[in-house]
Protein backbone atom coordinates (compact mmCIF):
# COMPACT_ATOMS: atom_id res chain seq x y z
CA UNK A 1 0.00 0.00 0.00
CA UNK A 2 1.44 3.37 -1.03
CA UNK A 3 1.67 6.29 1.40
CA UNK A 4 -1.12 8.16 -0.42
CA UNK A 5 -3.45 5.18 -0.25
CA UNK A 6 -2.58 4.61 3.40
CA UNK A 7 -3.37 8.24 4.25
CA UNK A 8 -6.67 7.99 2.39
CA UNK A 9 -7.48 4.75 4.22
CA UNK A 10 -6.68 6.30 7.60
CA UNK A 11 -8.78 9.33 6.75
CA UNK A 12 -11.78 7.14 5.97
CA UNK A 13 -11.27 4.91 8.98
CA UNK A 14 -11.01 7.83 11.43
CA UNK A 15 -13.88 9.86 9.97
CA UNK A 16 -14.85 11.86 13.07
CA UNK A 17 -18.33 12.68 11.76
CA UNK A 18 -19.07 8.99 11.34
CA UNK A 19 -17.78 8.16 14.84
CA UNK A 20 -19.77 10.99 16.43
CA UNK A 21 -22.90 9.85 14.59
CA UNK A 22 -22.40 6.28 15.83
CA UNK A 23 -21.86 7.53 19.38
CA UNK A 24 -25.07 9.58 19.22
CA UNK A 25 -27.03 6.60 17.87
CA UNK A 26 -25.60 4.43 20.65
CA UNK A 27 -26.55 6.92 23.39
CA UNK A 28 -30.10 7.30 22.06
CA UNK A 29 -30.56 3.52 21.76
CA UNK A 30 -29.21 2.87 25.26
CA UNK A 31 -31.38 5.64 26.67
CA UNK A 32 -34.50 3.98 25.22
CA UNK A 33 -33.28 0.68 26.64
CA UNK A 34 -34.85 -2.74 26.46
CA UNK A 35 -38.61 -2.80 25.93
CA UNK A 36 -40.84 -5.81 26.49
CA UNK A 37 -44.33 -6.27 25.12
CA UNK A 38 -46.72 -9.06 25.98
CA UNK A 39 -49.11 -10.44 23.38
CA UNK A 40 -52.20 -12.23 24.68
CA UNK A 41 -50.37 -12.63 28.02
CA UNK A 42 -48.43 -15.54 26.53
CA UNK A 43 -45.84 -14.27 24.06
CA UNK A 44 -43.17 -11.78 25.09
CA UNK A 45 -41.59 -9.62 22.39
CA UNK A 46 -38.30 -8.01 23.38
CA UNK A 47 -37.05 -4.94 21.55
CA UNK A 48 -33.32 -4.49 22.13
CA UNK A 49 -31.26 -1.29 21.70
CA UNK A 50 -29.71 -2.97 18.64
CA UNK A 51 -33.08 -2.66 16.87
CA UNK A 52 -33.37 1.08 17.55
CA UNK A 53 -29.79 1.61 16.44
CA UNK A 54 -30.49 -0.18 13.16
CA UNK A 55 -33.66 1.83 12.50
CA UNK A 56 -31.99 5.16 13.32
CA UNK A 57 -28.98 4.29 11.17
CA UNK A 58 -31.17 3.47 8.18
CA UNK A 59 -33.09 6.72 8.61
CA UNK A 60 -29.87 8.75 8.73
CA UNK A 61 -28.44 6.86 5.76
CA UNK A 62 -31.54 7.46 3.64
CA UNK A 63 -32.04 11.09 4.69
CA UNK A 64 -31.06 13.60 2.01
CA UNK A 65 -30.26 16.16 4.71
CA UNK A 66 -27.58 13.98 6.33
CA UNK A 67 -24.83 14.43 3.77
CA UNK A 68 -21.96 13.06 5.85
CA UNK A 69 -23.33 9.49 5.90
CA UNK A 70 -23.39 7.73 2.54
CA UNK A 71 -22.03 4.63 0.78
CA UNK A 72 -18.41 5.48 1.69
CA UNK A 73 -19.23 5.68 5.42
CA UNK A 74 -21.24 2.46 5.14
CA UNK A 75 -18.19 0.61 3.81
CA UNK A 76 -16.00 2.14 6.52
CA UNK A 77 -18.48 1.07 9.21
CA UNK A 78 -18.34 -2.50 7.88
CA UNK A 79 -14.56 -2.53 8.31
CA UNK A 80 -14.81 -1.10 11.82
CA UNK A 81 -17.40 -3.71 12.77
CA UNK A 82 -14.98 -6.49 11.87
CA UNK A 83 -12.45 -4.89 14.21
CA UNK A 84 -14.68 -4.31 17.23
CA UNK A 85 -16.40 -7.69 17.02
CA UNK A 86 -13.07 -9.36 17.89
CA UNK A 87 -13.35 -8.78 21.68
CA UNK A 88 -16.89 -10.16 21.57
CA UNK A 89 -15.71 -13.37 19.92
CA UNK A 90 -12.92 -13.62 22.52
CA UNK A 91 -15.47 -13.23 25.32
CA UNK A 92 -17.69 -15.94 23.86
CA UNK A 93 -14.68 -18.25 23.49
CA UNK A 94 -13.69 -17.76 27.13
CA UNK A 95 -17.24 -18.49 28.28
CA UNK A 96 -17.25 -21.64 26.15
CA UNK A 97 -14.01 -22.76 27.79
CA UNK A 98 -15.43 -22.19 31.27
CA UNK A 99 -18.43 -24.38 30.40
CA UNK A 100 -16.56 -27.03 28.41
CA UNK A 101 -17.75 -29.92 30.62
CA UNK A 102 -21.36 -28.95 30.09
CA UNK A 103 -20.79 -28.82 26.33
CA UNK A 104 -19.12 -32.26 26.36
CA UNK A 105 -22.10 -33.69 28.25
CA UNK A 106 -24.38 -32.62 25.43
CA UNK A 107 -22.33 -34.78 23.06
CA UNK A 108 -22.89 -35.05 19.32
CA UNK A 109 -26.40 -33.63 19.58
CA UNK A 110 -24.96 -30.13 19.22
CA UNK A 111 -23.68 -31.10 15.77
CA UNK A 112 -27.20 -32.07 14.67
CA UNK A 113 -28.11 -28.39 14.90
CA UNK A 114 -26.60 -28.03 11.45
CA UNK A 115 -29.39 -30.14 10.00
CA UNK A 116 -31.76 -27.30 10.85
CA UNK A 117 -30.81 -25.79 7.50
CA UNK A 118 -32.88 -28.54 5.87
CA UNK A 119 -35.99 -26.69 7.02
CA UNK A 120 -35.21 -23.88 4.60
CA UNK A 121 -35.04 -26.40 1.78
CA UNK A 122 -38.20 -28.35 2.60
CA UNK A 123 -40.31 -25.26 3.36
CA UNK A 124 -38.55 -22.39 1.61
CA UNK A 125 -37.85 -24.00 -1.76
CA UNK A 126 -41.48 -24.80 -2.66
CA UNK A 127 -42.53 -21.32 -1.51
CA UNK A 128 -39.84 -19.67 -3.63
CA UNK A 129 -40.98 -21.63 -6.69
CA UNK A 130 -44.62 -20.68 -6.02
CA UNK A 131 -43.55 -17.03 -5.86
CA UNK A 132 -42.11 -17.35 -9.36
CA UNK A 133 -38.39 -17.89 -8.75
CA UNK A 134 -36.64 -20.38 -10.99
CA UNK A 135 -33.02 -21.54 -10.54
CA UNK A 136 -32.56 -18.58 -8.17
CA UNK A 137 -34.56 -20.57 -5.62
CA UNK A 138 -31.70 -23.09 -5.32
CA UNK A 139 -29.29 -20.42 -4.14
CA UNK A 140 -31.88 -18.73 -1.94
CA UNK A 141 -33.01 -21.76 0.07
CA UNK A 142 -30.14 -24.26 0.14
CA UNK A 143 -28.42 -22.64 3.16
CA UNK A 144 -28.37 -19.59 5.43
CA UNK A 145 -26.45 -17.85 2.64
CA UNK A 146 -23.29 -16.72 4.42
CA UNK A 147 -19.65 -16.59 3.33
CA UNK A 148 -18.72 -20.32 3.56
CA UNK A 149 -21.63 -21.30 1.33
CA UNK A 150 -20.96 -18.38 -1.03
CA UNK A 151 -17.60 -19.85 -2.03
CA UNK A 152 -19.22 -23.20 -2.86
CA UNK A 153 -22.08 -21.86 -4.94
CA UNK A 154 -19.88 -19.47 -6.94
CA UNK A 155 -17.42 -22.27 -7.63
CA UNK A 156 -20.17 -24.68 -8.71
CA UNK A 157 -22.42 -22.40 -10.77
CA UNK A 158 -20.34 -19.32 -11.55
CA UNK A 159 -20.60 -15.75 -10.29
CA UNK A 160 -23.18 -14.63 -12.87
CA UNK A 161 -25.42 -17.69 -12.56
CA UNK A 162 -29.06 -17.59 -11.49
CA UNK A 163 -28.22 -19.70 -8.44
CA UNK A 164 -25.60 -17.20 -7.27
CA UNK A 165 -27.94 -14.26 -7.90
CA UNK A 166 -30.57 -15.91 -5.71
CA UNK A 167 -27.94 -16.58 -3.05
CA UNK A 168 -26.83 -12.95 -3.05
CA UNK A 169 -30.41 -11.72 -2.65
CA UNK A 170 -30.74 -13.59 0.63
CA UNK A 171 -27.17 -12.72 1.64
CA UNK A 172 -27.83 -8.98 1.34
CA UNK A 173 -31.25 -9.13 3.00
CA UNK A 174 -29.83 -11.18 5.89
CA UNK A 175 -26.97 -8.72 6.32
CA UNK A 176 -29.43 -5.83 6.68
CA UNK A 177 -32.38 -7.46 8.44
CA UNK A 178 -31.07 -10.78 9.83
CA UNK A 179 -30.15 -9.46 13.27
CA UNK A 180 -33.39 -7.50 13.55
CA UNK A 181 -35.55 -10.51 12.64
CA UNK A 182 -33.72 -12.90 14.99
CA UNK A 183 -33.89 -10.54 17.94
CA UNK A 184 -37.68 -10.47 17.57
CA UNK A 185 -38.24 -14.08 16.49
CA UNK A 186 -36.22 -15.83 19.22
CA UNK A 187 -38.24 -14.61 22.25
CA UNK A 188 -41.52 -15.26 20.41
CA UNK A 189 -40.57 -18.88 19.66
CA UNK A 190 -39.17 -19.36 23.17
CA UNK A 191 -42.59 -18.48 24.55
CA UNK A 192 -44.66 -20.45 22.03
CA UNK A 193 -42.64 -23.69 21.73
CA UNK A 194 -41.72 -25.19 25.14
CA UNK A 195 -38.14 -26.27 24.42
CA UNK A 196 -35.24 -25.97 26.86
CA UNK A 197 -33.39 -22.62 26.70
CA UNK A 198 -30.21 -24.51 25.75
CA UNK A 199 -31.95 -25.69 22.58
CA UNK A 200 -32.66 -22.12 21.55
CA UNK A 201 -29.12 -21.09 22.46
CA UNK A 202 -27.74 -23.77 20.14
CA UNK A 203 -30.18 -22.70 17.43
CA UNK A 204 -28.86 -19.12 17.68
CA UNK A 205 -25.38 -20.30 16.66
CA UNK A 206 -26.15 -20.40 12.96
CA UNK A 207 -22.77 -19.39 11.58
CA UNK A 208 -23.29 -15.63 11.46
CA UNK A 209 -21.80 -13.70 14.36
CA UNK A 210 -24.07 -10.64 14.05
CA UNK A 211 -27.25 -12.72 13.84
CA UNK A 212 -26.09 -15.06 16.61
CA UNK A 213 -25.39 -12.12 18.91
CA UNK A 214 -28.83 -10.66 18.19
CA UNK A 215 -30.54 -13.97 18.93
CA UNK A 216 -28.63 -14.77 22.11
CA UNK A 217 -29.06 -11.21 23.42
CA UNK A 218 -32.82 -11.61 23.23
CA UNK A 219 -32.65 -15.08 24.78
CA UNK A 220 -30.51 -14.01 27.74
CA UNK A 221 -33.02 -11.26 28.43
CA UNK A 222 -35.58 -14.00 29.04
CA UNK A 223 -33.22 -16.20 31.07
CA UNK A 224 -30.67 -13.90 32.76
CA UNK A 225 -29.99 -16.46 35.51
CA UNK A 226 -28.27 -18.82 33.03
CA UNK A 227 -26.77 -16.18 30.76
CA UNK A 228 -23.25 -17.61 30.66
CA UNK A 229 -24.43 -21.12 29.87
CA UNK A 230 -26.63 -19.87 27.02
CA UNK A 231 -23.79 -17.82 25.56
CA UNK A 232 -21.49 -20.83 25.77
CA UNK A 233 -23.88 -23.00 23.78
CA UNK A 234 -24.39 -20.30 21.16
CA UNK A 235 -20.67 -19.70 20.83
CA UNK A 236 -19.70 -23.33 20.31
CA UNK A 237 -22.67 -23.91 17.99
CA UNK A 238 -21.61 -20.91 15.94
CA UNK A 239 -18.05 -22.24 15.64
CA UNK A 240 -19.30 -25.68 14.66
CA UNK A 241 -21.61 -24.08 12.13
CA UNK A 242 -18.71 -22.22 10.54
CA UNK A 243 -16.59 -25.37 10.36
CA UNK A 244 -19.16 -28.00 9.39
CA UNK A 245 -21.62 -25.95 7.37
CA UNK A 246 -19.50 -25.94 4.24
CA UNK A 247 -19.30 -29.76 4.21
CA UNK A 248 -22.97 -30.26 4.99
CA UNK A 249 -23.73 -27.73 2.27
CA UNK A 250 -21.58 -29.49 -0.33
CA UNK A 251 -22.63 -33.07 0.39
CA UNK A 252 -26.18 -32.79 1.76
CA UNK A 253 -27.97 -29.45 1.47
CA UNK A 254 -27.10 -28.36 -2.06
CA UNK A 255 -27.57 -31.80 -3.72
CA UNK A 256 -30.87 -32.22 -1.85
CA UNK A 257 -32.04 -28.80 -3.01
CA UNK A 258 -31.20 -29.70 -6.59
CA UNK A 259 -33.15 -32.96 -6.41
CA UNK A 260 -36.22 -31.39 -4.80
CA UNK A 261 -36.14 -28.54 -7.32
CA UNK A 262 -35.99 -30.93 -10.28
CA UNK A 263 -38.74 -33.09 -8.80
CA UNK A 264 -41.06 -30.10 -8.29
CA UNK A 265 -40.33 -28.72 -11.75
CA UNK A 266 -40.96 -32.09 -13.40
CA UNK A 267 -44.54 -32.19 -12.15
CSV table of C-alpha atoms in Angstrom, one decimal:
chain,number,residue,atom,x,y,z
A,1,UNK,CA,0.0,0.0,0.0
A,2,UNK,CA,1.4,3.4,-1.0
A,3,UNK,CA,1.7,6.3,1.4
A,4,UNK,CA,-1.1,8.2,-0.4
A,5,UNK,CA,-3.5,5.2,-0.2
A,6,UNK,CA,-2.6,4.6,3.4
A,7,UNK,CA,-3.4,8.2,4.3
A,8,UNK,CA,-6.7,8.0,2.4
A,9,UNK,CA,-7.5,4.8,4.2
A,10,UNK,CA,-6.7,6.3,7.6
A,11,UNK,CA,-8.8,9.3,6.7
A,12,UNK,CA,-11.8,7.1,6.0
A,13,UNK,CA,-11.3,4.9,9.0
A,14,UNK,CA,-11.0,7.8,11.4
A,15,UNK,CA,-13.9,9.9,10.0
A,16,UNK,CA,-14.8,11.9,13.1
A,17,UNK,CA,-18.3,12.7,11.8
A,18,UNK,CA,-19.1,9.0,11.3
A,19,UNK,CA,-17.8,8.2,14.8
A,20,UNK,CA,-19.8,11.0,16.4
A,21,UNK,CA,-22.9,9.9,14.6
A,22,UNK,CA,-22.4,6.3,15.8
A,23,UNK,CA,-21.9,7.5,19.4
A,24,UNK,CA,-25.1,9.6,19.2
A,25,UNK,CA,-27.0,6.6,17.9
A,26,UNK,CA,-25.6,4.4,20.7
A,27,UNK,CA,-26.6,6.9,23.4
A,28,UNK,CA,-30.1,7.3,22.1
A,29,UNK,CA,-30.6,3.5,21.8
A,30,UNK,CA,-29.2,2.9,25.3
A,31,UNK,CA,-31.4,5.6,26.7
A,32,UNK,CA,-34.5,4.0,25.2
A,33,UNK,CA,-33.3,0.7,26.6
A,34,UNK,CA,-34.8,-2.7,26.5
A,35,UNK,CA,-38.6,-2.8,25.9
A,36,UNK,CA,-40.8,-5.8,26.5
A,37,UNK,CA,-44.3,-6.3,25.1
A,38,UNK,CA,-46.7,-9.1,26.0
A,39,UNK,CA,-49.1,-10.4,23.4
A,40,UNK,CA,-52.2,-12.2,24.7
A,41,UNK,CA,-50.4,-12.6,28.0
A,42,UNK,CA,-48.4,-15.5,26.5
A,43,UNK,CA,-45.8,-14.3,24.1
A,44,UNK,CA,-43.2,-11.8,25.1
A,45,UNK,CA,-41.6,-9.6,22.4
A,46,UNK,CA,-38.3,-8.0,23.4
A,47,UNK,CA,-37.1,-4.9,21.6
A,48,UNK,CA,-33.3,-4.5,22.1
A,49,UNK,CA,-31.3,-1.3,21.7
A,50,UNK,CA,-29.7,-3.0,18.6
A,51,UNK,CA,-33.1,-2.7,16.9
A,52,UNK,CA,-33.4,1.1,17.5
A,53,UNK,CA,-29.8,1.6,16.4
A,54,UNK,CA,-30.5,-0.2,13.2
A,55,UNK,CA,-33.7,1.8,12.5
A,56,UNK,CA,-32.0,5.2,13.3
A,57,UNK,CA,-29.0,4.3,11.2
A,58,UNK,CA,-31.2,3.5,8.2
A,59,UNK,CA,-33.1,6.7,8.6
A,60,UNK,CA,-29.9,8.8,8.7
A,61,UNK,CA,-28.4,6.9,5.8
A,62,UNK,CA,-31.5,7.5,3.6
A,63,UNK,CA,-32.0,11.1,4.7
A,64,UNK,CA,-31.1,13.6,2.0
A,65,UNK,CA,-30.3,16.2,4.7
A,66,UNK,CA,-27.6,14.0,6.3
A,67,UNK,CA,-24.8,14.4,3.8
A,68,UNK,CA,-22.0,13.1,5.8
A,69,UNK,CA,-23.3,9.5,5.9
A,70,UNK,CA,-23.4,7.7,2.5
A,71,UNK,CA,-22.0,4.6,0.8
A,72,UNK,CA,-18.4,5.5,1.7
A,73,UNK,CA,-19.2,5.7,5.4
A,74,UNK,CA,-21.2,2.5,5.1
A,75,UNK,CA,-18.2,0.6,3.8
A,76,UNK,CA,-16.0,2.1,6.5
A,77,UNK,CA,-18.5,1.1,9.2
A,78,UNK,CA,-18.3,-2.5,7.9
A,79,UNK,CA,-14.6,-2.5,8.3
A,80,UNK,CA,-14.8,-1.1,11.8
A,81,UNK,CA,-17.4,-3.7,12.8
A,82,UNK,CA,-15.0,-6.5,11.9
A,83,UNK,CA,-12.5,-4.9,14.2
A,84,UNK,CA,-14.7,-4.3,17.2
A,85,UNK,CA,-16.4,-7.7,17.0
A,86,UNK,CA,-13.1,-9.4,17.9
A,87,UNK,CA,-13.3,-8.8,21.7
A,88,UNK,CA,-16.9,-10.2,21.6
A,89,UNK,CA,-15.7,-13.4,19.9
A,90,UNK,CA,-12.9,-13.6,22.5
A,91,UNK,CA,-15.5,-13.2,25.3
A,92,UNK,CA,-17.7,-15.9,23.9
A,93,UNK,CA,-14.7,-18.3,23.5
A,94,UNK,CA,-13.7,-17.8,27.1
A,95,UNK,CA,-17.2,-18.5,28.3
A,96,UNK,CA,-17.2,-21.6,26.1
A,97,UNK,CA,-14.0,-22.8,27.8
A,98,UNK,CA,-15.4,-22.2,31.3
A,99,UNK,CA,-18.4,-24.4,30.4
A,100,UNK,CA,-16.6,-27.0,28.4
A,101,UNK,CA,-17.8,-29.9,30.6
A,102,UNK,CA,-21.4,-28.9,30.1
A,103,UNK,CA,-20.8,-28.8,26.3
A,104,UNK,CA,-19.1,-32.3,26.4
A,105,UNK,CA,-22.1,-33.7,28.3
A,106,UNK,CA,-24.4,-32.6,25.4
A,107,UNK,CA,-22.3,-34.8,23.1
A,108,UNK,CA,-22.9,-35.0,19.3
A,109,UNK,CA,-26.4,-33.6,19.6
A,110,UNK,CA,-25.0,-30.1,19.2
A,111,UNK,CA,-23.7,-31.1,15.8
A,112,UNK,CA,-27.2,-32.1,14.7
A,113,UNK,CA,-28.1,-28.4,14.9
A,114,UNK,CA,-26.6,-28.0,11.4
A,115,UNK,CA,-29.4,-30.1,10.0
A,116,UNK,CA,-31.8,-27.3,10.9
A,117,UNK,CA,-30.8,-25.8,7.5
A,118,UNK,CA,-32.9,-28.5,5.9
A,119,UNK,CA,-36.0,-26.7,7.0
A,120,UNK,CA,-35.2,-23.9,4.6
A,121,UNK,CA,-35.0,-26.4,1.8
A,122,UNK,CA,-38.2,-28.3,2.6
A,123,UNK,CA,-40.3,-25.3,3.4
A,124,UNK,CA,-38.5,-22.4,1.6
A,125,UNK,CA,-37.8,-24.0,-1.8
A,126,UNK,CA,-41.5,-24.8,-2.7
A,127,UNK,CA,-42.5,-21.3,-1.5
A,128,UNK,CA,-39.8,-19.7,-3.6
A,129,UNK,CA,-41.0,-21.6,-6.7
A,130,UNK,CA,-44.6,-20.7,-6.0
A,131,UNK,CA,-43.5,-17.0,-5.9
A,132,UNK,CA,-42.1,-17.3,-9.4
A,133,UNK,CA,-38.4,-17.9,-8.7
A,134,UNK,CA,-36.6,-20.4,-11.0
A,135,UNK,CA,-33.0,-21.5,-10.5
A,136,UNK,CA,-32.6,-18.6,-8.2
A,137,UNK,CA,-34.6,-20.6,-5.6
A,138,UNK,CA,-31.7,-23.1,-5.3
A,139,UNK,CA,-29.3,-20.4,-4.1
A,140,UNK,CA,-31.9,-18.7,-1.9
A,141,UNK,CA,-33.0,-21.8,0.1
A,142,UNK,CA,-30.1,-24.3,0.1
A,143,UNK,CA,-28.4,-22.6,3.2
A,144,UNK,CA,-28.4,-19.6,5.4
A,145,UNK,CA,-26.4,-17.9,2.6
A,146,UNK,CA,-23.3,-16.7,4.4
A,147,UNK,CA,-19.7,-16.6,3.3
A,148,UNK,CA,-18.7,-20.3,3.6
A,149,UNK,CA,-21.6,-21.3,1.3
A,150,UNK,CA,-21.0,-18.4,-1.0
A,151,UNK,CA,-17.6,-19.9,-2.0
A,152,UNK,CA,-19.2,-23.2,-2.9
A,153,UNK,CA,-22.1,-21.9,-4.9
A,154,UNK,CA,-19.9,-19.5,-6.9
A,155,UNK,CA,-17.4,-22.3,-7.6
A,156,UNK,CA,-20.2,-24.7,-8.7
A,157,UNK,CA,-22.4,-22.4,-10.8
A,158,UNK,CA,-20.3,-19.3,-11.6
A,159,UNK,CA,-20.6,-15.7,-10.3
A,160,UNK,CA,-23.2,-14.6,-12.9
A,161,UNK,CA,-25.4,-17.7,-12.6
A,162,UNK,CA,-29.1,-17.6,-11.5
A,163,UNK,CA,-28.2,-19.7,-8.4
A,164,UNK,CA,-25.6,-17.2,-7.3
A,165,UNK,CA,-27.9,-14.3,-7.9
A,166,UNK,CA,-30.6,-15.9,-5.7
A,167,UNK,CA,-27.9,-16.6,-3.1
A,168,UNK,CA,-26.8,-12.9,-3.1
A,169,UNK,CA,-30.4,-11.7,-2.7
A,170,UNK,CA,-30.7,-13.6,0.6
A,171,UNK,CA,-27.2,-12.7,1.6
A,172,UNK,CA,-27.8,-9.0,1.3
A,173,UNK,CA,-31.2,-9.1,3.0
A,174,UNK,CA,-29.8,-11.2,5.9
A,175,UNK,CA,-27.0,-8.7,6.3
A,176,UNK,CA,-29.4,-5.8,6.7
A,177,UNK,CA,-32.4,-7.5,8.4
A,178,UNK,CA,-31.1,-10.8,9.8
A,179,UNK,CA,-30.1,-9.5,13.3
A,180,UNK,CA,-33.4,-7.5,13.5
A,181,UNK,CA,-35.6,-10.5,12.6
A,182,UNK,CA,-33.7,-12.9,15.0
A,183,UNK,CA,-33.9,-10.5,17.9
A,184,UNK,CA,-37.7,-10.5,17.6
A,185,UNK,CA,-38.2,-14.1,16.5
A,186,UNK,CA,-36.2,-15.8,19.2
A,187,UNK,CA,-38.2,-14.6,22.2
A,188,UNK,CA,-41.5,-15.3,20.4
A,189,UNK,CA,-40.6,-18.9,19.7
A,190,UNK,CA,-39.2,-19.4,23.2
A,191,UNK,CA,-42.6,-18.5,24.6
A,192,UNK,CA,-44.7,-20.4,22.0
A,193,UNK,CA,-42.6,-23.7,21.7
A,194,UNK,CA,-41.7,-25.2,25.1
A,195,UNK,CA,-38.1,-26.3,24.4
A,196,UNK,CA,-35.2,-26.0,26.9
A,197,UNK,CA,-33.4,-22.6,26.7
A,198,UNK,CA,-30.2,-24.5,25.8
A,199,UNK,CA,-31.9,-25.7,22.6
A,200,UNK,CA,-32.7,-22.1,21.5
A,201,UNK,CA,-29.1,-21.1,22.5
A,202,UNK,CA,-27.7,-23.8,20.1
A,203,UNK,CA,-30.2,-22.7,17.4
A,204,UNK,CA,-28.9,-19.1,17.7
A,205,UNK,CA,-25.4,-20.3,16.7
A,206,UNK,CA,-26.1,-20.4,13.0
A,207,UNK,CA,-22.8,-19.4,11.6
A,208,UNK,CA,-23.3,-15.6,11.5
A,209,UNK,CA,-21.8,-13.7,14.4
A,210,UNK,CA,-24.1,-10.6,14.0
A,211,UNK,CA,-27.2,-12.7,13.8
A,212,UNK,CA,-26.1,-15.1,16.6
A,213,UNK,CA,-25.4,-12.1,18.9
A,214,UNK,CA,-28.8,-10.7,18.2
A,215,UNK,CA,-30.5,-14.0,18.9
A,216,UNK,CA,-28.6,-14.8,22.1
A,217,UNK,CA,-29.1,-11.2,23.4
A,218,UNK,CA,-32.8,-11.6,23.2
A,219,UNK,CA,-32.6,-15.1,24.8
A,220,UNK,CA,-30.5,-14.0,27.7
A,221,UNK,CA,-33.0,-11.3,28.4
A,222,UNK,CA,-35.6,-14.0,29.0
A,223,UNK,CA,-33.2,-16.2,31.1
A,224,UNK,CA,-30.7,-13.9,32.8
A,225,UNK,CA,-30.0,-16.5,35.5
A,226,UNK,CA,-28.3,-18.8,33.0
A,227,UNK,CA,-26.8,-16.2,30.8
A,228,UNK,CA,-23.2,-17.6,30.7
A,229,UNK,CA,-24.4,-21.1,29.9
A,230,UNK,CA,-26.6,-19.9,27.0
A,231,UNK,CA,-23.8,-17.8,25.6
A,232,UNK,CA,-21.5,-20.8,25.8
A,233,UNK,CA,-23.9,-23.0,23.8
A,234,UNK,CA,-24.4,-20.3,21.2
A,235,UNK,CA,-20.7,-19.7,20.8
A,236,UNK,CA,-19.7,-23.3,20.3
A,237,UNK,CA,-22.7,-23.9,18.0
A,238,UNK,CA,-21.6,-20.9,15.9
A,239,UNK,CA,-18.0,-22.2,15.6
A,240,UNK,CA,-19.3,-25.7,14.7
A,241,UNK,CA,-21.6,-24.1,12.1
A,242,UNK,CA,-18.7,-22.2,10.5
A,243,UNK,CA,-16.6,-25.4,10.4
A,244,UNK,CA,-19.2,-28.0,9.4
A,245,UNK,CA,-21.6,-26.0,7.4
A,246,UNK,CA,-19.5,-25.9,4.2
A,247,UNK,CA,-19.3,-29.8,4.2
A,248,UNK,CA,-23.0,-30.3,5.0
A,249,UNK,CA,-23.7,-27.7,2.3
A,250,UNK,CA,-21.6,-29.5,-0.3
A,251,UNK,CA,-22.6,-33.1,0.4
A,252,UNK,CA,-26.2,-32.8,1.8
A,253,UNK,CA,-28.0,-29.4,1.5
A,254,UNK,CA,-27.1,-28.4,-2.1
A,255,UNK,CA,-27.6,-31.8,-3.7
A,256,UNK,CA,-30.9,-32.2,-1.8
A,257,UNK,CA,-32.0,-28.8,-3.0
A,258,UNK,CA,-31.2,-29.7,-6.6
A,259,UNK,CA,-33.1,-33.0,-6.4
A,260,UNK,CA,-36.2,-31.4,-4.8
A,261,UNK,CA,-36.1,-28.5,-7.3
A,262,UNK,CA,-36.0,-30.9,-10.3
A,263,UNK,CA,-38.7,-33.1,-8.8
A,264,UNK,CA,-41.1,-30.1,-8.3
A,265,UNK,CA,-40.3,-28.7,-11.7
A,266,UNK,CA,-41.0,-32.1,-13.4
A,267,UNK,CA,-44.5,-32.2,-12.2
